[in-house]
Short mmCIF file of C-alpha atoms in Angstrom, two decimals:
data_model
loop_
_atom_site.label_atom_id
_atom_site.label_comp_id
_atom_site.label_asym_id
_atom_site.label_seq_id
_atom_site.Cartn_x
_atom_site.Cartn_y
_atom_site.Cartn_z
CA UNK G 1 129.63 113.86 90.41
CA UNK G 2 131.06 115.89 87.44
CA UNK G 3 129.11 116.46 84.39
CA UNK G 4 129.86 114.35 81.07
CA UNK G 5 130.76 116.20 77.72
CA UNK G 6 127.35 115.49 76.72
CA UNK G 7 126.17 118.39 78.95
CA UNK G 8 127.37 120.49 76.03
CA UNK G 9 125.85 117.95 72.92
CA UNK G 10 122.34 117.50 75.13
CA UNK G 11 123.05 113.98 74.07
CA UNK G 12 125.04 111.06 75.85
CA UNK G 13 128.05 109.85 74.11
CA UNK G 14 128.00 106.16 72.47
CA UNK G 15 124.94 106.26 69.79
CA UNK G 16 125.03 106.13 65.80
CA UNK G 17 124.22 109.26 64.36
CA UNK G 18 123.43 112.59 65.33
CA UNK G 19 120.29 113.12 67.86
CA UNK G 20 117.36 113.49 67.00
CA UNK G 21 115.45 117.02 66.76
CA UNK G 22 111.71 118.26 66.84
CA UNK G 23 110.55 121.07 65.68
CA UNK G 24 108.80 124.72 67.44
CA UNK G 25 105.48 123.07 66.40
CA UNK G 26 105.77 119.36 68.23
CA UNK G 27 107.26 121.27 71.32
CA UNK G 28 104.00 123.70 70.96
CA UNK G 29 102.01 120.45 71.13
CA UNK G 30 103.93 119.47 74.34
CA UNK G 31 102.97 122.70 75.96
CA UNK G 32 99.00 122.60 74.86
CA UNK G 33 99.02 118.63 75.76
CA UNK G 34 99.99 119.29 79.12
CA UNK G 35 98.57 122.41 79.85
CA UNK G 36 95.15 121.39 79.08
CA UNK G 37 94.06 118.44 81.22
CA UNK G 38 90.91 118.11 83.20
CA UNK G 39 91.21 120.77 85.33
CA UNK G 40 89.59 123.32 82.86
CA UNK G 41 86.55 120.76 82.75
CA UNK G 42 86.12 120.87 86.30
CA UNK G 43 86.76 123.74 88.27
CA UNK G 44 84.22 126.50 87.01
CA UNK G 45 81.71 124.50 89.14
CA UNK G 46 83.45 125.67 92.43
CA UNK G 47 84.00 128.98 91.35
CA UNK G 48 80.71 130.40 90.57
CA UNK G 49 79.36 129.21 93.94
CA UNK G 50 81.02 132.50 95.38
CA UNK G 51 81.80 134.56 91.59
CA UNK G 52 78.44 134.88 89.66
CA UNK G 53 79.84 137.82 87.29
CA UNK G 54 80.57 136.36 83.89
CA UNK G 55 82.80 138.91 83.30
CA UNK G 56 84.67 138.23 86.87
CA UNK G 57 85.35 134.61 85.99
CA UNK G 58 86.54 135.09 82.55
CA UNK G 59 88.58 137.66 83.55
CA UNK G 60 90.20 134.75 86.46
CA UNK G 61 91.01 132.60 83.73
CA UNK G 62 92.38 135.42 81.91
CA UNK G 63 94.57 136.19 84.83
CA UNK G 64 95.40 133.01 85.04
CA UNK G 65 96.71 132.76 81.61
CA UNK G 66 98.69 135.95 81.82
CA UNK G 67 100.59 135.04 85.23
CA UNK G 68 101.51 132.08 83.19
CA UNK G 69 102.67 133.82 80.64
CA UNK G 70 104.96 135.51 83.15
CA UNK G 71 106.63 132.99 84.03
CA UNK G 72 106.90 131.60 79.87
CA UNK G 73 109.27 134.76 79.90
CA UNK G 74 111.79 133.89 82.43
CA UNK G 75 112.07 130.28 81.59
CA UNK G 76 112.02 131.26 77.84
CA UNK G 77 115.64 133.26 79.23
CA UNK G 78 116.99 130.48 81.07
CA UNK G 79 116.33 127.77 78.59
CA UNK G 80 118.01 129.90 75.36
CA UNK G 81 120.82 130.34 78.25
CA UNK G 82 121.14 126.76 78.97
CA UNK G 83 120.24 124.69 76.48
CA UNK G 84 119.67 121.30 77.76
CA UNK G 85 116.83 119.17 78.98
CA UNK G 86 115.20 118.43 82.65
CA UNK G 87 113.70 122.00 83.14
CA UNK G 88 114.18 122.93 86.67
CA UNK G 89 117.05 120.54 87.16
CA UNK G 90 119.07 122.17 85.09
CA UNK G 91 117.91 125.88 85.62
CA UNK G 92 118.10 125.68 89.60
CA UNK G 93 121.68 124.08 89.59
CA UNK G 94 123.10 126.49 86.77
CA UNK G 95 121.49 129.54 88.86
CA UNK G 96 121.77 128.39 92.75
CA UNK G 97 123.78 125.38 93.04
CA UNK G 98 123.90 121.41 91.86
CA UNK G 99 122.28 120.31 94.98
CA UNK G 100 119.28 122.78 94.92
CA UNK G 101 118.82 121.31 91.18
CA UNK G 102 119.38 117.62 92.06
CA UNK G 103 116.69 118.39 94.46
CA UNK G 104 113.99 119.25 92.16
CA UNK G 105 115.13 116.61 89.43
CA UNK G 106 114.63 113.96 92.52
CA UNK G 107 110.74 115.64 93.07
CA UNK G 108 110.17 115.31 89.51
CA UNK G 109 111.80 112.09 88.89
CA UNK G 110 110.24 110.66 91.47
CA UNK G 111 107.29 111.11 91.54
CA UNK G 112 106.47 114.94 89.91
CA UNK G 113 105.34 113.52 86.75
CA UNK G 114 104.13 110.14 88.00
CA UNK G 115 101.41 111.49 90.13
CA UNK G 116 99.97 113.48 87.13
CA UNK G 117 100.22 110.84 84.81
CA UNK G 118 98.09 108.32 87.28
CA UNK G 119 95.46 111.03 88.15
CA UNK G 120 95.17 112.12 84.11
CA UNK G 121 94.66 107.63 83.25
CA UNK G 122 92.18 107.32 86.30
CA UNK G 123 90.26 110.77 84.61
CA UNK G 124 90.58 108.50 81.64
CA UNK G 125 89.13 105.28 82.97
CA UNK G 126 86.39 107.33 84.84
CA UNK G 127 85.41 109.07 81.68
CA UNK G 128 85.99 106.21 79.35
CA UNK G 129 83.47 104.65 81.79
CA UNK G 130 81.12 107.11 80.82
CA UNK G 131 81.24 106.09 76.88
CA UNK G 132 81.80 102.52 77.32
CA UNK G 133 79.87 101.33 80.54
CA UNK G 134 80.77 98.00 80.93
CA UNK G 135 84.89 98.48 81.15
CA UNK G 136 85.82 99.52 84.86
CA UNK G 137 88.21 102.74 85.37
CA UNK G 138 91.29 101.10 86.68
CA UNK G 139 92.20 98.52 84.12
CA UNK G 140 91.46 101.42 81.49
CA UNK G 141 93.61 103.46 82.93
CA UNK G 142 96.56 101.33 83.62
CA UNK G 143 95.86 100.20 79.93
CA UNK G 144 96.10 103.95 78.54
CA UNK G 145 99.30 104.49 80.38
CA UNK G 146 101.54 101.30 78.88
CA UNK G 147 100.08 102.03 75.48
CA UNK G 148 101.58 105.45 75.76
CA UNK G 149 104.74 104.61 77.23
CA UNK G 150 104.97 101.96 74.26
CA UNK G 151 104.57 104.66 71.71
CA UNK G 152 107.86 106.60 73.70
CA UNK G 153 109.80 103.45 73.76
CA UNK G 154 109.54 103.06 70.25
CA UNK G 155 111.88 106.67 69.77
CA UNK G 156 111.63 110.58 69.38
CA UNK G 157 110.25 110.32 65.70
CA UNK G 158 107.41 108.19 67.11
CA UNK G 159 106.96 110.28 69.74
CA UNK G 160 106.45 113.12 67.96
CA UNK G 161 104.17 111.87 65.32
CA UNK G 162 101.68 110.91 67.98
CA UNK G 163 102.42 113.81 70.16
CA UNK G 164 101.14 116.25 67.04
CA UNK G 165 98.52 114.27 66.26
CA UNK G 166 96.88 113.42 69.22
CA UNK G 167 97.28 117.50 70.52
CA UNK G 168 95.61 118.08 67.31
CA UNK G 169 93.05 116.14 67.60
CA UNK G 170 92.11 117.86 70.90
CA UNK G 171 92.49 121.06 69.87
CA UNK G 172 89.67 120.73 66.82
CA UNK G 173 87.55 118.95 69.43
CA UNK G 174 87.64 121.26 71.60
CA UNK G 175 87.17 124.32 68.74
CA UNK G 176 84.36 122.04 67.79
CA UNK G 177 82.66 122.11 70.74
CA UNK G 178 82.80 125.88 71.62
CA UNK G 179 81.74 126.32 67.80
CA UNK G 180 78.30 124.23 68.83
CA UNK G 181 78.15 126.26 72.33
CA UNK G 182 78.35 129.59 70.81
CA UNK G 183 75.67 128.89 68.08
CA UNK G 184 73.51 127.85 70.64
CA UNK G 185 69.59 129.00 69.72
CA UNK G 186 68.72 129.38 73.34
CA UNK G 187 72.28 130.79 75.69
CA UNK G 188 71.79 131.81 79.26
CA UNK G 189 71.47 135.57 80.24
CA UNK G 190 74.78 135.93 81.26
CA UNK G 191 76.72 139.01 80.11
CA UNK G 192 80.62 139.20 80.20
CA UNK G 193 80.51 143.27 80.18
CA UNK G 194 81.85 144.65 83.01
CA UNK G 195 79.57 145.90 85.81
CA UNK G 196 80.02 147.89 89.28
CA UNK G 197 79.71 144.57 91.01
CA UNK G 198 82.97 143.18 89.26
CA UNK G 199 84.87 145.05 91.15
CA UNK G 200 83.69 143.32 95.17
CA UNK G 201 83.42 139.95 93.00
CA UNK G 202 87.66 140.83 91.83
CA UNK G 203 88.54 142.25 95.55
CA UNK G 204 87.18 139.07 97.46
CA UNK G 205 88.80 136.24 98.85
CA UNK G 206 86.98 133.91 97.00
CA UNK G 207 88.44 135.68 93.17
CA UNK G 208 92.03 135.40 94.74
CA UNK G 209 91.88 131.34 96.11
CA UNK G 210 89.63 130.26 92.66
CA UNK G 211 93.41 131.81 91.04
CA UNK G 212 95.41 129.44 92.98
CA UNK G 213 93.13 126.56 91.37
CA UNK G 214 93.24 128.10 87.97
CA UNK G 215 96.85 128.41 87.99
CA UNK G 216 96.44 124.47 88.82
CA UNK G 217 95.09 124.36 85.14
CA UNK G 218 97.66 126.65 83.68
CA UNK G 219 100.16 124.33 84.70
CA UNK G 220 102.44 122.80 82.57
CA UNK G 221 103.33 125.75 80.35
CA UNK G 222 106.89 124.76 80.94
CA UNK G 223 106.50 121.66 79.57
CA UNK G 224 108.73 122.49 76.63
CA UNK G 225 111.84 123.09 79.02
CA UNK G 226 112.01 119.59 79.70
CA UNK G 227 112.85 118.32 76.23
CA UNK G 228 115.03 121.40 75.50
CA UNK G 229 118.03 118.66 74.28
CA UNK G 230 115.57 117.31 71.43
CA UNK G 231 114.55 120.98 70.28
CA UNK G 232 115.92 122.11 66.72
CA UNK G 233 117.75 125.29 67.57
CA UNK G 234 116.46 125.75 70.82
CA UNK G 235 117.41 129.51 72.20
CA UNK G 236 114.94 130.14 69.35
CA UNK G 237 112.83 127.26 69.04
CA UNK G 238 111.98 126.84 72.93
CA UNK G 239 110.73 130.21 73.89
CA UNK G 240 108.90 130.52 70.62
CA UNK G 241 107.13 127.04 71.58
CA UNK G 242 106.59 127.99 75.72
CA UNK G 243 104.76 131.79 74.52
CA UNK G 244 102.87 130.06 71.71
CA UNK G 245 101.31 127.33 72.99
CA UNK G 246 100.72 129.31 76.12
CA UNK G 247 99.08 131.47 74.39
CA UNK G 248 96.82 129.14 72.80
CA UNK G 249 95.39 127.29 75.58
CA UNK G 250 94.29 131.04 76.99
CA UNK G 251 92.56 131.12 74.09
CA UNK G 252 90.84 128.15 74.47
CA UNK G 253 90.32 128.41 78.54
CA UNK G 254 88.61 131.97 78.15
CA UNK G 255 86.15 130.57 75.54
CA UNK G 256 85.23 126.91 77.06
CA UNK G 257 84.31 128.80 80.18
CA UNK G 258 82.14 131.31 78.34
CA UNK G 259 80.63 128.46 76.34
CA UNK G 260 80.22 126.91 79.74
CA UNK G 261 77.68 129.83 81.44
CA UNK G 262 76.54 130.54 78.14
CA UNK G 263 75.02 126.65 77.58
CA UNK G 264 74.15 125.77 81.22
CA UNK G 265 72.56 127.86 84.07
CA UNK G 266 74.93 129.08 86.54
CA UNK G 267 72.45 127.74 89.59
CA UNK G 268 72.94 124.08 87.81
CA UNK G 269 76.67 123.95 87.38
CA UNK G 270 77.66 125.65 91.27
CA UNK G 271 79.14 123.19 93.43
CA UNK G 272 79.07 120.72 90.48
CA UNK G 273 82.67 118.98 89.35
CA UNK G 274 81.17 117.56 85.90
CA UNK G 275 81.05 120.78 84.17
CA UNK G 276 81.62 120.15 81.21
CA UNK G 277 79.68 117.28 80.90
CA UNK G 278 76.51 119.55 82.39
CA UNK G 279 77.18 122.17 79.60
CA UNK G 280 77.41 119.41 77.27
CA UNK G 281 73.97 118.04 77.83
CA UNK G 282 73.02 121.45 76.80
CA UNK G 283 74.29 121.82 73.65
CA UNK G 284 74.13 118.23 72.23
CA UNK G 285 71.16 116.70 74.31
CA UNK G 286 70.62 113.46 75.98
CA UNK G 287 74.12 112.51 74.15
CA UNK G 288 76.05 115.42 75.19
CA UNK G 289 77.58 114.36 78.26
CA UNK G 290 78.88 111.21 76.89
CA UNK G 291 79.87 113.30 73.62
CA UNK G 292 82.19 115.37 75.94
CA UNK G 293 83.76 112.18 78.02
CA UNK G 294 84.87 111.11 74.71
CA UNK G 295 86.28 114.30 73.81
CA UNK G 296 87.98 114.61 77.60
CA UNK G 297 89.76 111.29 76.85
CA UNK G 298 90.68 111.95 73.56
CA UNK G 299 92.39 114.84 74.96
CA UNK G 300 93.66 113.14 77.97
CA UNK G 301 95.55 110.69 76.04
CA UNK G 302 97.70 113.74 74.88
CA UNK G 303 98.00 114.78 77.99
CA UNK G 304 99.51 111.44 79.55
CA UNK G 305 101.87 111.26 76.28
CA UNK G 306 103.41 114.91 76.76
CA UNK G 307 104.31 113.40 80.42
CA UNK G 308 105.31 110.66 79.62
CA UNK G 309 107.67 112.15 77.20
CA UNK G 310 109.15 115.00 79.41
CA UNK G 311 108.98 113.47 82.96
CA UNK G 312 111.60 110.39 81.55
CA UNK G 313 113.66 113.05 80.39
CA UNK G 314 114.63 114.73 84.00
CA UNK G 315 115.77 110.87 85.18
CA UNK G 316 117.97 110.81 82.06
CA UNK G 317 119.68 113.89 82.74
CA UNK G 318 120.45 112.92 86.51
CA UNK G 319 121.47 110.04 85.00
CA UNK G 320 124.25 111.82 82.99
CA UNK G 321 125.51 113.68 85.72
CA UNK G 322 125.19 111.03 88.58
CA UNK G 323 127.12 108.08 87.87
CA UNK G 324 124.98 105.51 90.60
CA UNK G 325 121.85 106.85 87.99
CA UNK G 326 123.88 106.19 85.03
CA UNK G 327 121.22 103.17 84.42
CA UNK G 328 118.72 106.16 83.40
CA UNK G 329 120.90 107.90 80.96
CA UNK G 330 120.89 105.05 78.20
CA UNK G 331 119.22 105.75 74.90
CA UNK G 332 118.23 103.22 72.70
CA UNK G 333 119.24 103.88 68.96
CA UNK G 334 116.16 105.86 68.22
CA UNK G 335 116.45 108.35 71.04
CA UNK G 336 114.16 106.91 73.90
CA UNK G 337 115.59 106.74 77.09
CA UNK G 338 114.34 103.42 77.84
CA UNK G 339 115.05 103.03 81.47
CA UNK G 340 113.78 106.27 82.55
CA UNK G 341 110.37 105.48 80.89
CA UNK G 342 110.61 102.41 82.06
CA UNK G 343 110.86 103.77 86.02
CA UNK G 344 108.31 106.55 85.38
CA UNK G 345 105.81 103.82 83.68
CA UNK G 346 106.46 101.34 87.20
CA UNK G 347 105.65 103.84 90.09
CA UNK G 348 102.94 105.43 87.47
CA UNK G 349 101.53 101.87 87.46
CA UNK G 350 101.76 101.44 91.52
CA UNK G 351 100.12 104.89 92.38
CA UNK G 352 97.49 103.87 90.19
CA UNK G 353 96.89 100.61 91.50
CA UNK G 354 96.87 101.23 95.35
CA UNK G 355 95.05 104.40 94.51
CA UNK G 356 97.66 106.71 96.04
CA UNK G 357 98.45 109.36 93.26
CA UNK G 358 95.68 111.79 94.59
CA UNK G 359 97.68 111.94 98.08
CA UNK G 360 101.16 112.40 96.40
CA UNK G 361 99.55 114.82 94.20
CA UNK G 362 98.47 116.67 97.44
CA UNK G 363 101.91 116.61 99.06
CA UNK G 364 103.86 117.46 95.71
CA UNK G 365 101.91 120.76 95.09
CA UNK G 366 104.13 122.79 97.53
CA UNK G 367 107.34 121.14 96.33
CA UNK G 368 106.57 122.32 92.80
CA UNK G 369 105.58 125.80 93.39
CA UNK G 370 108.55 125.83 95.69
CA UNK G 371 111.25 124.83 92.67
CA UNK G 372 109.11 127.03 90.12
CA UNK G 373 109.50 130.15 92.41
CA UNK G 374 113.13 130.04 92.68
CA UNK G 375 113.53 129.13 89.28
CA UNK G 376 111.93 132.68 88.18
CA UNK G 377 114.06 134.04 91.14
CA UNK G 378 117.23 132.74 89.35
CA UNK G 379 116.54 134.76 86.18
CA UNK G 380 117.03 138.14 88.44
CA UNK G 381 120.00 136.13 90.32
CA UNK G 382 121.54 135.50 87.29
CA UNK G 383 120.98 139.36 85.93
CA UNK G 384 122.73 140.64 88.89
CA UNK G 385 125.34 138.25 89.62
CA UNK G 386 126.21 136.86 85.41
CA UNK G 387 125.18 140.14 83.86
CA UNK G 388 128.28 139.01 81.06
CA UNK G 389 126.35 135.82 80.15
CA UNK G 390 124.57 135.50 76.42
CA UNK G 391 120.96 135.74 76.63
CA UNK G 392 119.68 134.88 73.07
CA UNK G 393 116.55 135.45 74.58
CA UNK G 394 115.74 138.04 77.55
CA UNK G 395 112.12 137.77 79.56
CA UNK G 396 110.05 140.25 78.22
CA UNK G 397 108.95 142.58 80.46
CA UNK G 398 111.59 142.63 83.08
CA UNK G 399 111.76 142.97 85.85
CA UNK G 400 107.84 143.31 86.05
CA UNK G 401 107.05 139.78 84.62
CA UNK G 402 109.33 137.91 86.85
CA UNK G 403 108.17 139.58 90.01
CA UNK G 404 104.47 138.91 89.15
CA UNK G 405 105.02 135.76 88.63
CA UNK G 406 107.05 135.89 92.08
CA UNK G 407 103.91 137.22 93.81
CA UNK G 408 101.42 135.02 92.94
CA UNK G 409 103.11 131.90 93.19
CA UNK G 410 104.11 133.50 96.99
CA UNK G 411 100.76 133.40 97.56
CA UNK G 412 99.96 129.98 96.32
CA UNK G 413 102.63 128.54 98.58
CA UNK G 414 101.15 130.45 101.44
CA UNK G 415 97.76 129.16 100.87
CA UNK G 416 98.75 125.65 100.97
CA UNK G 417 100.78 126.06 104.28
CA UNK G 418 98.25 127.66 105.87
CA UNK G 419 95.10 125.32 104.55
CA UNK G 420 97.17 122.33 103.68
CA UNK G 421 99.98 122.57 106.48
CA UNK G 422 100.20 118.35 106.78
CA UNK G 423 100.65 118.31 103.02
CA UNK G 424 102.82 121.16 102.51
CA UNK G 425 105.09 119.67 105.30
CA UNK G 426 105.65 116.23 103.78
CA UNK G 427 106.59 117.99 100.32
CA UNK G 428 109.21 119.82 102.11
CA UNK G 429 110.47 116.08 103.59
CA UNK G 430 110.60 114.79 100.18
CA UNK G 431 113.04 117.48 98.73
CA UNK G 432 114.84 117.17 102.55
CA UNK G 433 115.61 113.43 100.81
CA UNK G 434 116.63 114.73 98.09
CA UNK G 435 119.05 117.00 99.58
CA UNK G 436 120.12 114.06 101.83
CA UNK G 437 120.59 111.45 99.20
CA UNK G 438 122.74 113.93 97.24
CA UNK G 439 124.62 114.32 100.35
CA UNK G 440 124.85 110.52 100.35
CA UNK G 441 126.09 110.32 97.18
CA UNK G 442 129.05 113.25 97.57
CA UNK G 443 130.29 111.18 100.58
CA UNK G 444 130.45 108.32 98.36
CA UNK G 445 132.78 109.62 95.43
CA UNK G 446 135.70 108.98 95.20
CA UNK G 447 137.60 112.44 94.57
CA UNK G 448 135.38 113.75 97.64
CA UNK G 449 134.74 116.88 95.42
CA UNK G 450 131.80 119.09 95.38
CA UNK G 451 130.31 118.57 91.90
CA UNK G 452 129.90 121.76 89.66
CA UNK G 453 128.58 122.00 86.34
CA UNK G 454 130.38 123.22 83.75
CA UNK G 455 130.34 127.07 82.61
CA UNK G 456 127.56 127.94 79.95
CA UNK G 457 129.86 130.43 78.16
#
């Protein structure tokens, strides 16, 4: 299973032409696409149930946003180190070992983006259901999914152009919208100074499990790692992009909250899940929950395009590396890799229609954390073992940043064992299939080698 020369190109041999780039700003619009789904929408509801401190919550999200940023810095490192696409793929094989990579390419080729991608299109058909009544959720959400993955097959350029302008689009709704909350005539008497309380509300168990769920929203700040190949100049470009638009959607998560217990009362959003439609009916009236379902699926639409985009990208890269996935690794001549879109857009389309993407999603949540966590741990592998490698770029903050990031996504994974144990377990058995159909696949080559990629230097 050895590596083709286009490990070195980030682009398969055989096309017209050089491959195509995009630029810090389109992989800055990755990162805010994906980041901002409908998590931050949603979960305030469920947090002020036990947090009533303004300043308490804003200062979660806040936290939220920096332990993110933590880990921006150590992935910034590896991807200016190793310059090619699939994110953890890559990073975990270059640091540990091929197999410990092929087994989170086969979590997020499988099924790692898929599950997202159906649960963002049935947010879509459930709010589009909202605006337009008489359309049901499920066809709407199948339909928002092909029209997407249409826009990818048609090439990078295309991509991009929709990618920018659909993340833009959401972004100035969303300024919009805290721009109406925060000129409200009549806010609630909350205050976000802090107070002697703050400090029981930041100590409790209820501040440090609403930080697992708000790290839930912060994902996808690595988005940007999994297009590194189609980056201009990318051990400049990529960690410019992942800090950046990182940095924006803290922005914009610390003020949609504020706008949220500004515009409703706290007493009618606890417990609630439609946040954001409750604030909304605040601020705009009668109309201003259905004003805010449009502006959640304008934004979602971004959301399942960034996906769509990245997740494809993993399956390629397996593809060049893994010659029974070779299928995957064809581009057409404007860059898409069709087949890969093609397999993300087909189990996509069957988790959507038996209505199974909200139990893989539950079952993939441990896997993830599980690859992110030793990703971060192979920066300070890496340090110690390859201190002679170049690092255009070098985490800011280390060793501190890394082992923050370490420590709370520790503590994630032990939450879900200990609450989720049945879920945690089966995302353990799908990277055990990973390992074992890489296994498969070594017995079946021909040379009987083990594979090894080749050296960055």
């Amino acid at each position: 299973m050895a590596v083709s020369e286009a490990d070195r190109a980030g682009w398969p041999d055989g096309l017209s032409g050089p491959a195509p780039t995009i630029s810090v700003v389109v992989a800055t619009a990755i990162v805010v696409a994906d980041m901002v789904g409908v998590g931050v929408f949603t979960s305030l509801g469920f947090q002020v149930k036990d947090i009533s401190s303004g300043f308490s919550i804003l200062l979660l999200w806040a936290l939220g946003g920096v332990v993110a940023l933590c880990g921006v810095f150590s992935y910034g490192e590896l991807g200016a180190m190793f310059p090619r696409s699939s994110g953890e793929y890559n990073f975990l094989s270059r640091a540990f070992h091929p197999a410990f990579g092929f087994l989170a390419g086969w979590v997020s080729a499988t099924v790692g983006f898929a599950a997202p991608v159906a649960l963002a299109a049935m947010a879509f058909g459930e709010y589009a259901k909202a605006v337009f009544p008489p359309f049901p959720p499920l066809p709407l959400a199948i339909g928002v999914v092909w029209l997407v993955s249409l826009v990818q097959l048609c090439g990078v350029s295309h991509s991009a152009r929709f990618q920018l302008a659909s993340t833009i689009l959401k972004v100035v709704l969303i300024v919009a919208f805290l721009v109406a909350g925060f000129v409200l005539p009549t806010a609630q008497p909350v205050s976000f100074l802090p107070h002697s309380a703050d400090l029981g509300h930041v100590a409790s168990a209820p501040f440090a499990i609403s930080l697992v769920f708000v790290m839930y929203s912060f994902s996808g700040w690595n988005a940007a790692t999994y297009i590194t190949g189609e980056i201009s100049a990318p051990q400049l470009s990529l960690p410019r992009s992942l800090l950046t638009g990182t940095l924006i959607v803290l922005v914009l998560y610390v003020a949609l909250n504020a706008v949220f217990l500004i515009a409703a009362p706290i007493d009618k959003l606890a417990g609630q899940l439609q946040v954001a439609s409750i604030a909304g009916s605040y601020v705009f009236g009668e109309l201003g929950g259905r004003i805010v379902a449009a502006m959640i699926c304008i934004g979602l639409v971004s959301s399942i395009s960034a996906m769509m985009w990245i997740g494809p990208r993993v399956t390629m890269t397996m593809g060049e590396d893994v010659p029974a996935l070779a299928l995957f690794s064809q581009r057409s001549r404007r860059g898409a890799p069709v087949y890969a879109i093609l397999f993300q857009l087909a189990v996509a389309t069957v988790l959507l229609s038996t209505k199974s993407f909200e139990a893989v999603l539950d079952f993939i949540q441990f896997a993830l954390l599980f690859c992110s966590f030793f990703t971060v741990l192979g920066v300070i592998k890496l340090r110690v073992t390859r201190p002679d490698l170049p690092r255009p770029y070098r985490a800011f903050g280390y060793p501190v940043t890394p082992l923050v990031f370490l420590l709370v996504t520790a503590f994630m994974m032990y939450y879900l064992l200990t609450e989720r144990p049945l879920q945690s377990a089966l995302g353990a058995l799908i990277m055990l299939s990973g390992l074992a159909i890489y296994a498969f696949i070594q017995l079946r080559s021909a040379s009987g080698a083990a594979p090894s990629l080749p050296d960055p230097d």
